[in-house]
Every structure is written in structure tokens, then in C-alpha cells.
């Protein structure tokens, strides 16, 4: 191989030329009462392809001074929590995380197949998937948002958690499921739940519970179909406001995202 200097402008980049992007997160070190800068460097392909926010940013005319191009000029994550960003990267690049912790990856599994068609051996809990939902919504990663919603839908969340996530991140399915669980359960709403829901929502839940209560063979019960219909009717405005661009896709069953054990 020759050591002669080459003119980079004379080459065409192939499909195997992968550019990376660098992020900077200032991390509070509690025991030392100071802030340390931490760098994240990852392939920028996913950010550029799946997020309209980052795609627009990367389409700015090429410049050596563009943020994210080097460790010396990273994209600063001013208001983003490290735990949230780490969870997003774990869902985005599971194969890299597996390599770092020593999990074997079959050689024939590509990144796309690993993400979409195989079970992710990296176990992420509801807290991590909530972080993925948060950032995928903020940065418009539709596929990651859809996966996060599915994982959270399958998770053992409390009704109040479903309602809060549904309202905060415009997830109609999670919001409706939370309202229905409140309406169907035998226990009354706790004072803490009432405070979190607010007076208006609490009154509507009481209304659904009262309307759907029926007597069958001398026993009180609530018909699930009746509860679902009443929730859609009484919370029509809230559910409509929780509609997010792309939810019509997210609501459908997808064979691409397998359920975790």
C-alpha cells in the first residue's frame, strides 16, 4: 500500500462508507459535586434515515464546523437525560450493546433483522421503553416510537402510568387502555390517583364506572365491551387530542416487532 497523500475530493463514497455522529452530554458527578462531559459516538445512518429532525440537520451544506462531525464539535444534549439517551441508543443499536456486554450474535443476523425480526436479548424494562418513547417522539423516530408503544402496551403498567404516558406522548392506545382499566377494576381510585388525574378526568371515570355497572345473576359486574364503548364516548375529546401523526400505523398489529418473553 502506498503512503502517498491522496486527494479526498476525487473519490466517490460507496454504500459501505459509514459516517458517524458525536453527541456530548454533561453528566453530574454527585459525589464530587461537579459536571463531567461524556461523549457518545455512533453511526449517524439511523439518525439520518429514521428521524426527520436529524435528517434536516444533516442536510445543511457540508462544513467542517458542523456540529456532530468530530469530538471537538459534538451535538450538545442540553436538556436530555443521559439515561433516556442511553435507552434510545440501546433500542437503536442492540447489536453493539450485545457486543459490549459479551452476548453472542449469530453471524448471519444483520442490524436490520436484529432490530425488526428477532427477539432482542438486551432486556429493557418499562422505564427504558418510556425513555425510548420520550425521545423517539421528540425527534420523530417513527419506527422506534411504534416499537416503544408496543412494548409498553405489553408491559405490566399501572393504569395511572398508561394514562400519564398516553397524555404526555400522545399515545391514544395507551391512554384509552388506562381509562378502561380504571373503569373495570374493583378498587376505587386512590387519593393519589385522583390528584394525578385531576378532577375533570376523575369525574369522567366515575361516570363510566356507574353507567357500565350491571347486575347479572345477583352479582354486580361490568361488561368489557360496554366499558370500552363508554370510554370512547365520554373521553372522545381527550382521545382525539392524543392522536399523533402516524398513530394509524402504530395501532395496527405488526409482524415486524416480535413480542418479548
Short mmCIF file of C-alpha atoms in Angstrom, two decimals:
data_model
loop_
_atom_site.label_atom_id
_atom_site.label_comp_id
_atom_site.label_asym_id
_atom_site.label_seq_id
_atom_site.Cartn_x
_atom_site.Cartn_y
_atom_site.Cartn_z
CA UNK A 1 0.00 0.00 0.00
CA UNK A 2 1.37 3.40 -0.98
CA UNK A 3 1.86 6.10 1.62
CA UNK A 4 1.32 8.88 -0.91
CA UNK A 5 -1.13 11.59 0.09
CA UNK A 6 -4.45 11.40 -1.76
CA UNK A 7 -6.96 13.99 -2.82
CA UNK A 8 -10.18 13.10 -0.93
CA UNK A 9 -12.30 15.19 -3.26
CA UNK A 10 -11.53 12.87 -6.17
CA UNK A 11 -13.35 9.87 -4.65
CA UNK A 12 -16.99 8.78 -4.71
CA UNK A 13 -18.27 7.38 -1.42
CA UNK A 14 -19.59 3.83 -1.68
CA UNK A 15 -22.58 2.45 0.21
CA UNK A 16 -20.12 0.98 2.71
CA UNK A 17 -18.77 4.40 3.68
CA UNK A 18 -20.40 4.91 7.09
CA UNK A 19 -20.25 8.30 8.72
CA UNK A 20 -20.62 8.72 12.46
CA UNK A 21 -22.04 11.45 14.67
CA UNK A 22 -20.84 12.62 18.07
CA UNK A 23 -23.05 13.78 20.95
CA UNK A 24 -21.96 15.46 24.18
CA UNK A 25 -23.80 15.06 27.46
CA UNK A 26 -22.74 16.88 30.61
CA UNK A 27 -23.10 14.39 33.47
CA UNK A 28 -23.41 15.43 37.11
CA UNK A 29 -20.95 13.56 39.34
CA UNK A 30 -22.81 13.57 42.64
CA UNK A 31 -20.03 12.55 44.98
CA UNK A 32 -17.65 15.16 43.57
CA UNK A 33 -20.29 17.87 43.07
CA UNK A 34 -19.10 18.64 39.56
CA UNK A 35 -20.11 18.13 35.97
CA UNK A 36 -18.17 15.89 33.59
CA UNK A 37 -18.55 15.85 29.82
CA UNK A 38 -19.32 12.47 28.29
CA UNK A 39 -19.13 11.75 24.57
CA UNK A 40 -21.29 9.33 22.57
CA UNK A 41 -20.11 8.42 19.05
CA UNK A 42 -22.45 6.28 16.95
CA UNK A 43 -23.15 5.66 13.24
CA UNK A 44 -25.27 8.53 12.03
CA UNK A 45 -27.12 6.40 9.45
CA UNK A 46 -30.04 5.58 11.75
CA UNK A 47 -30.42 9.20 12.84
CA UNK A 48 -30.30 10.43 9.26
CA UNK A 49 -32.61 7.78 7.80
CA UNK A 50 -35.27 7.44 10.51
CA UNK A 51 -35.55 10.93 12.03
CA UNK A 52 -36.79 13.89 10.03
CA UNK A 53 -35.30 16.18 12.67
CA UNK A 54 -31.76 14.87 12.24
CA UNK A 55 -32.20 14.37 8.50
CA UNK A 56 -32.89 18.08 8.07
CA UNK A 57 -29.93 18.96 10.26
CA UNK A 58 -27.53 16.73 8.33
CA UNK A 59 -28.71 18.18 5.02
CA UNK A 60 -27.12 21.50 5.89
CA UNK A 61 -24.32 22.19 3.35
CA UNK A 62 -21.22 20.25 4.35
CA UNK A 63 -18.87 22.11 6.63
CA UNK A 64 -16.01 21.10 8.86
CA UNK A 65 -17.63 23.24 11.54
CA UNK A 66 -20.95 21.34 11.51
CA UNK A 67 -21.94 20.02 14.94
CA UNK A 68 -21.53 16.28 15.38
CA UNK A 69 -18.72 15.88 12.87
CA UNK A 70 -15.97 15.49 15.48
CA UNK A 71 -15.24 15.01 19.18
CA UNK A 72 -14.20 18.64 19.29
CA UNK A 73 -17.55 19.88 17.98
CA UNK A 74 -20.27 17.46 19.17
CA UNK A 75 -24.03 17.91 19.20
CA UNK A 76 -24.78 19.09 22.73
CA UNK A 77 -27.62 17.35 24.56
CA UNK A 78 -28.52 20.24 26.82
CA UNK A 79 -31.92 19.14 28.12
CA UNK A 80 -31.68 15.39 27.50
CA UNK A 81 -31.12 12.96 30.37
CA UNK A 82 -28.24 10.52 29.95
CA UNK A 83 -30.47 7.57 30.96
CA UNK A 84 -33.02 8.49 28.29
CA UNK A 85 -30.40 8.83 25.56
CA UNK A 86 -28.69 5.59 26.58
CA UNK A 87 -32.02 3.74 26.39
CA UNK A 88 -32.65 5.17 22.92
CA UNK A 89 -29.23 4.03 21.70
CA UNK A 90 -29.75 0.57 23.23
CA UNK A 91 -33.00 0.15 21.29
CA UNK A 92 -31.43 1.65 18.18
CA UNK A 93 -28.19 -0.34 18.19
CA UNK A 94 -28.86 -3.56 20.16
CA UNK A 95 -26.10 -5.45 18.35
CA UNK A 96 -23.43 -3.01 19.57
CA UNK A 97 -24.72 -3.27 23.14
CA UNK A 98 -24.66 -7.07 22.94
CA UNK A 99 -21.05 -6.97 21.77
CA UNK A 100 -20.03 -4.69 24.63
CA UNK A 101 -21.53 -6.97 27.29
CA UNK A 102 -20.39 -10.18 25.62
CA UNK A 103 -23.65 -11.54 24.20
CA UNK A 104 -23.07 -13.76 21.15
CA UNK A 105 -24.65 -12.59 17.90
CA UNK A 106 -25.13 -15.10 15.06
CA UNK A 107 -23.03 -14.05 12.08
CA UNK A 108 -25.98 -14.14 9.68
CA UNK A 109 -28.04 -11.60 11.60
CA UNK A 110 -27.80 -8.10 10.19
CA UNK A 111 -28.62 -4.98 12.16
CA UNK A 112 -31.98 -4.59 10.44
CA UNK A 113 -33.01 -8.19 11.06
CA UNK A 114 -31.83 -8.00 14.64
CA UNK A 115 -33.88 -4.87 15.22
CA UNK A 116 -37.05 -5.96 13.47
CA UNK A 117 -37.29 -9.72 13.20
CA UNK A 118 -35.52 -11.27 16.17
CA UNK A 119 -36.05 -11.07 19.86
CA UNK A 120 -33.80 -8.51 21.47
CA UNK A 121 -31.72 -10.29 24.15
CA UNK A 122 -30.99 -6.94 25.77
CA UNK A 123 -33.69 -6.76 28.42
CA UNK A 124 -35.18 -3.30 28.68
CA UNK A 125 -37.79 -2.55 31.31
CA UNK A 126 -40.76 -0.21 31.19
CA UNK A 127 -38.62 2.69 32.41
CA UNK A 128 -36.22 2.27 29.49
CA UNK A 129 -39.02 1.89 26.94
CA UNK A 130 -40.67 5.02 28.36
CA UNK A 131 -37.37 6.81 27.70
CA UNK A 132 -37.36 5.48 24.13
CA UNK A 133 -40.93 6.71 23.67
CA UNK A 134 -39.98 10.13 25.02
CA UNK A 135 -37.04 10.73 22.69
CA UNK A 136 -38.48 8.95 19.65
CA UNK A 137 -41.50 11.26 19.89
CA UNK A 138 -39.33 14.35 20.40
CA UNK A 139 -37.02 13.55 17.49
CA UNK A 140 -39.62 11.88 15.24
CA UNK A 141 -38.22 8.35 15.06
CA UNK A 142 -41.44 6.70 13.86
CA UNK A 143 -40.23 3.10 13.91
CA UNK A 144 -38.72 3.37 17.39
CA UNK A 145 -41.84 5.14 18.65
CA UNK A 146 -44.01 2.35 17.28
CA UNK A 147 -41.84 -0.30 18.92
CA UNK A 148 -41.80 1.56 22.25
CA UNK A 149 -45.59 1.85 22.23
CA UNK A 150 -45.96 -1.85 21.52
CA UNK A 151 -43.54 -2.82 24.28
CA UNK A 152 -45.27 -0.52 26.78
CA UNK A 153 -48.68 -1.84 25.73
CA UNK A 154 -47.49 -5.37 26.55
CA UNK A 155 -45.89 -4.27 29.83
CA UNK A 156 -47.46 -4.62 33.26
CA UNK A 157 -48.07 -0.92 33.74
CA UNK A 158 -50.40 0.57 36.32
CA UNK A 159 -53.47 2.33 34.88
CA UNK A 160 -52.16 5.71 36.02
CA UNK A 161 -48.86 5.04 34.24
CA UNK A 162 -50.68 4.27 30.98
CA UNK A 163 -52.73 7.44 31.29
CA UNK A 164 -49.71 9.65 32.03
CA UNK A 165 -47.65 8.17 29.17
CA UNK A 166 -50.61 8.38 26.82
CA UNK A 167 -51.28 12.03 27.62
CA UNK A 168 -47.64 13.12 27.70
CA UNK A 169 -46.58 11.49 24.43
CA UNK A 170 -49.88 11.47 22.51
CA UNK A 171 -50.45 7.69 22.58
CA UNK A 172 -54.16 7.15 22.10
CA UNK A 173 -53.98 3.38 22.67
CA UNK A 174 -52.15 3.66 26.00
CA UNK A 175 -54.47 6.43 27.16
CA UNK A 176 -57.65 4.50 26.32
CA UNK A 177 -56.29 1.32 27.92
CA UNK A 178 -55.53 3.22 31.12
CA UNK A 179 -59.02 4.70 31.30
CA UNK A 180 -60.59 1.29 30.67
CA UNK A 181 -58.53 -0.35 33.42
CA UNK A 182 -59.62 2.33 35.87
CA UNK A 183 -63.24 1.80 34.87
CA UNK A 184 -63.18 -2.02 35.10
CA UNK A 185 -61.21 -2.62 38.27
CA UNK A 186 -63.00 -3.30 41.55
CA UNK A 187 -60.85 -0.97 43.70
CA UNK A 188 -61.74 2.67 43.97
CA UNK A 189 -59.39 5.40 42.83
CA UNK A 190 -56.85 6.32 45.48
CA UNK A 191 -56.39 9.92 46.59
CA UNK A 192 -53.02 9.98 44.84
CA UNK A 193 -54.55 8.74 41.58
CA UNK A 194 -57.31 11.35 41.80
CA UNK A 195 -54.72 14.07 42.28
CA UNK A 196 -52.69 12.88 39.30
CA UNK A 197 -55.75 12.53 37.08
CA UNK A 198 -57.34 15.82 38.04
CA UNK A 199 -60.97 16.50 38.96
CA UNK A 200 -62.36 16.51 35.42
CA UNK A 201 -60.87 13.14 34.44
CA UNK A 202 -61.73 11.59 37.81
CA UNK A 203 -65.39 12.56 37.42
CA UNK A 204 -65.49 11.05 33.92
CA UNK A 205 -64.02 7.77 35.19
CA UNK A 206 -66.66 7.65 37.93
CA UNK A 207 -69.29 8.26 35.24
CA UNK A 208 -68.05 5.33 33.13
CA UNK A 209 -67.97 3.07 36.19
CA UNK A 210 -71.52 3.99 37.18
CA UNK A 211 -73.02 3.67 33.69
CA UNK A 212 -71.42 0.31 32.94
CA UNK A 213 -72.25 -1.32 36.26
CA UNK A 214 -74.87 -4.01 35.75
CA UNK A 215 -76.44 -6.82 37.73
CA UNK A 216 -76.23 -10.37 36.42
CA UNK A 217 -77.46 -13.33 38.44
CA UNK A 218 -77.49 -11.20 41.53
CA UNK A 219 -73.88 -10.06 41.14
CA UNK A 220 -72.50 -6.71 40.07
CA UNK A 221 -70.20 -6.73 37.07
CA UNK A 222 -69.00 -4.57 34.18
CA UNK A 223 -69.16 -5.72 30.58
CA UNK A 224 -65.73 -5.07 28.96
CA UNK A 225 -67.32 -4.16 25.61
CA UNK A 226 -69.63 -1.68 27.29
CA UNK A 227 -66.71 -0.15 29.20
CA UNK A 228 -64.67 0.25 26.02
CA UNK A 229 -67.54 1.94 24.20
CA UNK A 230 -68.33 4.28 27.08
CA UNK A 231 -64.68 5.26 27.45
CA UNK A 232 -64.52 6.13 23.74
CA UNK A 233 -67.70 8.21 24.05
CA UNK A 234 -67.01 10.01 27.32
CA UNK A 235 -63.31 10.61 26.64
CA UNK A 236 -63.80 11.40 22.96
CA UNK A 237 -62.05 14.78 23.14
CA UNK A 238 -59.09 13.51 25.18
CA UNK A 239 -58.56 10.54 22.87
CA UNK A 240 -58.78 12.73 19.79
CA UNK A 241 -56.23 15.13 21.27
CA UNK A 242 -53.92 12.17 21.97
CA UNK A 243 -53.81 11.24 18.29
CA UNK A 244 -50.25 11.51 16.98
CA UNK A 245 -49.15 11.67 13.38
CA UNK A 246 -48.60 8.05 12.39
CA UNK A 247 -50.81 6.52 15.09
CA UNK A 248 -52.97 4.91 12.44
CA UNK A 249 -49.90 2.80 11.63
CA UNK A 250 -48.89 2.24 15.25
CA UNK A 251 -52.33 0.95 16.14
CA UNK A 252 -52.08 -1.94 13.69
CA UNK A 253 -50.59 -5.28 14.61
CA UNK A 254 -47.13 -5.60 13.12
CA UNK A 255 -45.37 -8.84 12.40
CA UNK A 256 -42.07 -6.97 12.27
CA UNK A 257 -41.87 -6.46 16.02
CA UNK A 258 -41.89 -9.77 17.91
CA UNK A 259 -43.17 -9.95 21.45
CA UNK A 260 -40.58 -10.46 24.15
CA UNK A 261 -40.88 -13.33 26.57
#
